[in-house]
Short mmCIF file of C-alpha atoms in Angstrom, two decimals:
data_model
loop_
_atom_site.label_atom_id
_atom_site.label_comp_id
_atom_site.label_asym_id
_atom_site.label_seq_id
_atom_site.Cartn_x
_atom_site.Cartn_y
_atom_site.Cartn_z
CA MET A 1 -10.51 36.25 79.58
CA ARG A 2 -12.45 35.71 76.12
CA ARG A 3 -11.68 38.21 73.45
CA ILE A 4 -15.13 39.25 71.92
CA GLY A 5 -15.24 40.03 68.50
CA HIS A 6 -16.33 43.15 67.05
CA ALA A 7 -19.46 43.60 64.34
CA ILE A 8 -18.35 46.68 62.00
CA ILE A 9 -21.11 48.31 60.38
CA VAL A 10 -20.49 50.32 57.06
CA PHE A 11 -22.78 52.86 55.73
CA GLY A 12 -22.47 53.33 51.87
CA TYR A 13 -22.59 52.00 48.34
CA CYS A 14 -22.09 48.16 47.45
CA PRO A 15 -21.66 47.38 43.64
CA VAL A 16 -24.27 44.78 42.51
CA ASN A 17 -24.24 43.29 39.48
CA GLY A 18 -22.31 46.43 38.32
CA ALA A 19 -24.86 48.76 39.52
CA PRO A 20 -24.03 50.99 42.72
CA TYR A 21 -26.44 49.66 45.48
CA GLN A 22 -27.28 52.57 48.34
CA GLY A 23 -27.95 51.12 51.80
CA PRO A 24 -26.23 49.68 54.89
CA VAL A 25 -23.58 46.98 54.52
CA SER A 26 -22.66 44.49 57.27
CA ALA A 27 -18.99 43.43 57.34
CA ILE A 28 -18.80 40.93 59.89
CA PRO A 29 -15.88 38.90 61.12
CA LEU A 30 -16.45 35.43 61.40
CA ALA A 31 -13.35 34.42 63.26
CA PRO A 32 -11.89 36.04 66.42
CA SER A 33 -8.46 38.44 66.28
CA GLY A 34 -5.57 36.51 65.34
CA ALA A 35 -7.49 33.90 63.37
CA LYS A 36 -8.00 34.28 59.28
CA ARG A 37 -10.73 36.69 59.22
CA HIS A 38 -13.73 36.01 56.37
CA PHE A 39 -16.05 38.81 55.84
CA VAL A 40 -19.34 38.81 54.09
CA CYS A 41 -21.49 41.21 52.61
CA GLU A 42 -25.29 40.99 53.25
CA GLU A 43 -27.68 40.55 50.46
CA ALA A 44 -28.96 43.70 48.85
CA TYR A 45 -32.76 43.53 48.58
CA MET A 46 -34.95 45.05 45.70
CA ALA A 47 -38.01 47.05 45.78
CA ASP A 48 -39.93 44.13 45.75
CA GLY A 49 -38.31 42.41 48.62
CA GLY A 50 -36.62 39.77 46.26
CA PRO A 51 -33.01 38.92 46.67
CA ARG A 52 -29.87 40.42 44.46
CA GLN A 53 -27.08 38.45 43.98
CA THR A 54 -24.04 40.48 45.00
CA GLY A 55 -21.41 38.38 44.24
CA TYR A 56 -19.01 38.38 41.27
CA GLY A 57 -18.54 35.44 39.45
CA ILE A 58 -15.15 34.74 37.48
CA ASP A 59 -14.59 32.07 35.24
CA ILE A 60 -10.99 31.21 34.68
CA LYS A 61 -10.77 28.27 32.02
CA PRO A 62 -7.78 25.87 32.12
CA HIS A 63 -5.53 25.34 29.24
CA ALA A 64 -7.12 22.53 27.19
CA TYR A 65 -3.98 20.99 26.05
CA ASP A 66 -1.34 19.74 28.28
CA PRO A 67 2.27 18.95 26.74
CA PHE A 68 3.19 16.72 29.42
CA SER A 69 0.48 14.46 29.58
CA ASN A 70 -0.48 15.05 25.74
CA PRO A 71 2.77 15.98 23.85
CA GLU A 72 1.32 14.48 20.23
CA TYR A 73 -0.60 17.64 19.85
CA PHE A 74 2.69 19.81 20.03
CA GLU A 75 5.02 17.48 18.14
CA GLY A 76 6.80 19.05 15.06
CA VAL A 77 4.04 22.08 15.31
CA LEU A 78 6.87 24.44 14.99
CA ALA A 79 8.27 23.14 11.54
CA ARG A 80 4.93 22.70 10.16
CA ARG A 81 3.77 26.17 10.97
CA VAL A 82 6.52 27.65 8.77
CA ILE A 83 5.53 25.56 5.77
CA ALA A 84 1.96 26.51 6.35
CA PHE A 85 3.04 29.93 6.53
CA LEU A 86 5.08 29.51 3.19
CA ILE A 87 1.45 27.76 1.34
CA ASP A 88 -0.48 30.71 2.74
CA LEU A 89 2.01 33.20 1.61
CA VAL A 90 1.67 31.77 -2.24
CA ILE A 91 -2.17 31.20 -2.09
CA ILE A 92 -2.48 34.86 -1.02
CA THR A 93 0.28 36.26 -3.50
CA VAL A 94 -0.79 34.73 -6.49
CA PRO A 95 -4.04 36.77 -6.60
CA ILE A 96 -2.33 39.92 -6.07
CA ILE A 97 0.10 39.17 -8.84
CA LEU A 98 -2.41 38.54 -11.35
CA ALA A 99 -4.31 41.70 -10.45
CA CYS A 100 -1.06 43.36 -11.05
CA ILE A 101 -0.72 42.18 -14.52
CA PHE A 102 -4.32 43.01 -15.05
CA ILE A 103 -4.10 46.56 -14.08
CA PHE A 104 -0.74 46.71 -16.24
CA LEU A 105 -2.30 45.45 -19.56
CA PHE A 106 -5.50 47.45 -19.00
CA GLY A 107 -3.37 50.62 -18.29
CA LEU A 108 -1.66 50.15 -22.03
CA ILE A 109 -4.96 49.49 -23.53
CA THR A 110 -6.35 52.83 -21.98
CA PHE A 111 -3.34 54.69 -22.76
CA GLY A 112 -1.85 54.63 -19.08
CA LEU A 113 -5.28 55.68 -17.22
CA GLY A 114 -5.89 52.35 -16.17
CA TRP A 115 -2.28 52.38 -14.09
CA GLY A 116 -4.14 54.39 -11.58
CA LEU A 117 -5.81 51.32 -10.22
CA PHE A 118 -2.36 50.68 -8.80
CA PHE A 119 -2.97 52.60 -5.89
CA LEU A 120 -5.52 50.17 -4.58
CA VAL A 121 -3.31 47.23 -5.06
CA VAL A 122 -1.74 47.83 -1.29
CA PRO A 123 -5.13 48.51 0.49
CA GLY A 124 -6.90 45.69 -1.79
CA SER A 125 -3.98 43.38 -0.65
CA VAL A 126 -4.31 43.97 3.19
CA ILE A 127 -7.94 43.59 2.74
CA TRP A 128 -7.72 40.40 0.68
CA ALA A 129 -5.00 38.32 3.28
CA LEU A 130 -7.52 39.50 6.34
CA LEU A 131 -10.48 38.10 4.76
CA TYR A 132 -8.71 34.80 3.67
CA CYS A 133 -7.04 34.35 6.96
CA GLY A 134 -10.37 35.42 8.99
CA ALA A 135 -12.40 33.01 6.35
CA THR A 136 -10.36 30.11 6.76
CA MET A 137 -9.22 29.93 10.68
CA GLY A 138 -13.00 31.12 11.12
CA GLY A 139 -13.91 27.81 9.12
CA PRO A 140 -15.01 24.42 10.45
CA ALA A 141 -11.43 23.13 9.98
CA SER A 142 -9.97 26.26 12.26
CA ALA A 143 -7.01 26.57 10.20
CA THR A 144 -5.81 28.23 6.49
CA VAL A 145 -5.49 25.79 3.41
CA GLY A 146 -1.62 26.00 4.51
CA MET A 147 -2.40 24.60 8.02
CA ARG A 148 -4.95 21.74 6.76
CA THR A 149 -2.01 20.70 4.34
CA VAL A 150 0.15 20.11 7.16
CA ASP A 151 -2.42 18.90 9.75
CA ILE A 152 -2.38 21.90 12.52
CA GLU A 153 -5.26 24.19 13.35
CA VAL A 154 -5.75 27.33 15.64
CA ARG A 155 -7.55 27.00 18.66
CA THR A 156 -8.25 29.26 21.98
CA TRP A 157 -6.01 28.11 24.83
CA TYR A 158 -9.16 26.69 26.55
CA GLY A 159 -10.12 24.54 23.24
CA ALA A 160 -12.47 26.08 21.64
CA PRO A 161 -12.29 26.77 17.76
CA CYS A 162 -11.19 29.94 16.02
CA TYR A 163 -13.62 32.29 14.51
CA PHE A 164 -13.47 34.99 11.79
CA LEU A 165 -12.39 37.95 13.89
CA LEU A 166 -10.06 36.02 15.86
CA GLY A 167 -8.39 34.70 12.74
CA ALA A 168 -8.21 38.40 10.78
CA VAL A 169 -6.89 39.63 14.43
CA HIS A 170 -4.39 36.74 14.38
CA ALA A 171 -2.49 37.64 11.18
CA ILE A 172 -2.68 41.49 12.23
CA ALA A 173 -0.79 40.42 15.21
CA PHE A 174 1.78 38.08 13.19
CA TRP A 175 2.51 40.91 10.70
CA VAL A 176 3.03 43.29 13.49
CA THR A 177 5.36 41.27 15.64
CA THR A 178 7.73 39.95 13.20
CA SER A 179 7.91 43.15 11.75
CA ALA A 180 8.49 45.03 14.44
CA LEU A 181 10.56 42.33 16.34
CA THR A 182 12.12 40.97 13.33
CA PRO A 183 11.49 37.13 12.70
CA LEU A 184 13.95 36.36 15.43
CA VAL A 185 10.75 36.75 17.41
CA LEU A 186 9.73 33.22 16.24
CA LEU A 187 12.56 31.79 18.60
CA VAL A 188 10.20 32.50 21.32
CA GLY A 189 8.13 29.02 20.37
CA LEU A 190 11.26 27.16 21.34
CA LEU A 191 11.14 28.60 24.83
CA ASN A 192 7.76 27.35 25.92
CA GLU A 193 6.32 23.83 25.86
CA ARG A 194 3.02 24.65 23.97
CA ARG A 195 5.26 26.15 21.19
CA ARG A 196 3.29 29.41 21.34
CA LEU A 197 4.62 32.28 19.60
CA LEU A 198 4.48 36.02 20.53
CA HIS A 199 1.41 36.64 19.05
CA ASP A 200 -0.25 33.72 20.55
CA PHE A 201 0.26 34.87 24.00
CA LEU A 202 -1.19 38.06 23.12
CA LEU A 203 -4.44 36.66 21.56
CA GLY A 204 -4.67 33.90 23.95
CA THR A 205 -4.58 31.07 20.99
CA VAL A 206 -2.29 27.99 20.58
CA VAL A 207 -1.63 26.05 17.59
CA VAL A 208 -1.99 22.13 17.69
CA ASN A 209 -1.96 19.24 15.43
CA ASN A 210 -5.38 18.61 14.74
CA GLU A 211 -6.94 15.20 15.98
CA ARG A 212 -6.12 13.00 12.74
CA ARG A 213 -2.23 13.60 13.14
CA ALA A 214 -2.75 13.69 17.15
CA ALA A 215 -4.35 10.06 17.08
CA LEU A 216 -1.65 9.19 14.43
CA LEU A 217 0.99 10.00 16.56
CA ARG A 218 -0.76 8.85 19.90
CA HIS A 219 -0.77 5.40 18.04
CA ALA A 220 2.98 5.23 17.05
CA SER A 221 4.03 6.29 20.55
CA ALA A 222 1.77 3.35 21.73
CA LEU A 223 3.77 1.23 19.18
CA LEU A 224 7.20 2.07 20.34
CA SER A 225 6.79 2.13 24.27
CA PRO A 226 8.67 -0.49 25.91
CA ALA A 227 5.33 -2.23 27.30
CA SER A 228 4.35 -3.08 23.53
CA ARG A 229 7.99 -4.26 22.43
CA ARG A 230 8.10 -6.63 25.46
CA GLU A 231 4.65 -8.18 23.93
#
């Protein structure tokens, strides 16, 4: 005897584009009992009779850089990040030192009154560092001056360039993670193929060799391949 599927009608609310829908919703099994059941939600209709979309679209973007098919994007990235950090540290620190020297001399001229400006050094240094990282990472090269020197750049995991806010937050996340967890947190980069650090995972970023360096590494790898040697 053939088993007859059941149609279930539920009266209630169905979310439509984030807004509640008041009316009947039919949940209809499209397969008999024992098979995989699929349910469809009827389209809600607006007051003018037109259909309103009821589904939710989730756009999950894949990783743009594959360390196995394109290893040239990650070759030597960790060492270059350390060099880039030291260069950027010098660039950020020099203006702060000059400002401190100016305040000291200004204090001598004003009989100590100008030394009160030293209270602005710490907040000013933070603002300057955030502006530097945000403006450089959010620029056309998607990299700080130190990163551009060693031919690396910051990208989102799906390949989009960095922008000002992301660059500033990237700097904050780096200092927070290294300060709270000690520089040993940098060892995380050795435990994954994309050489991402902890703050990269938190922000969805990845640091890769720029296209110029990646092309050079790709060309060098092709020259050193066994096929090219036989030729």
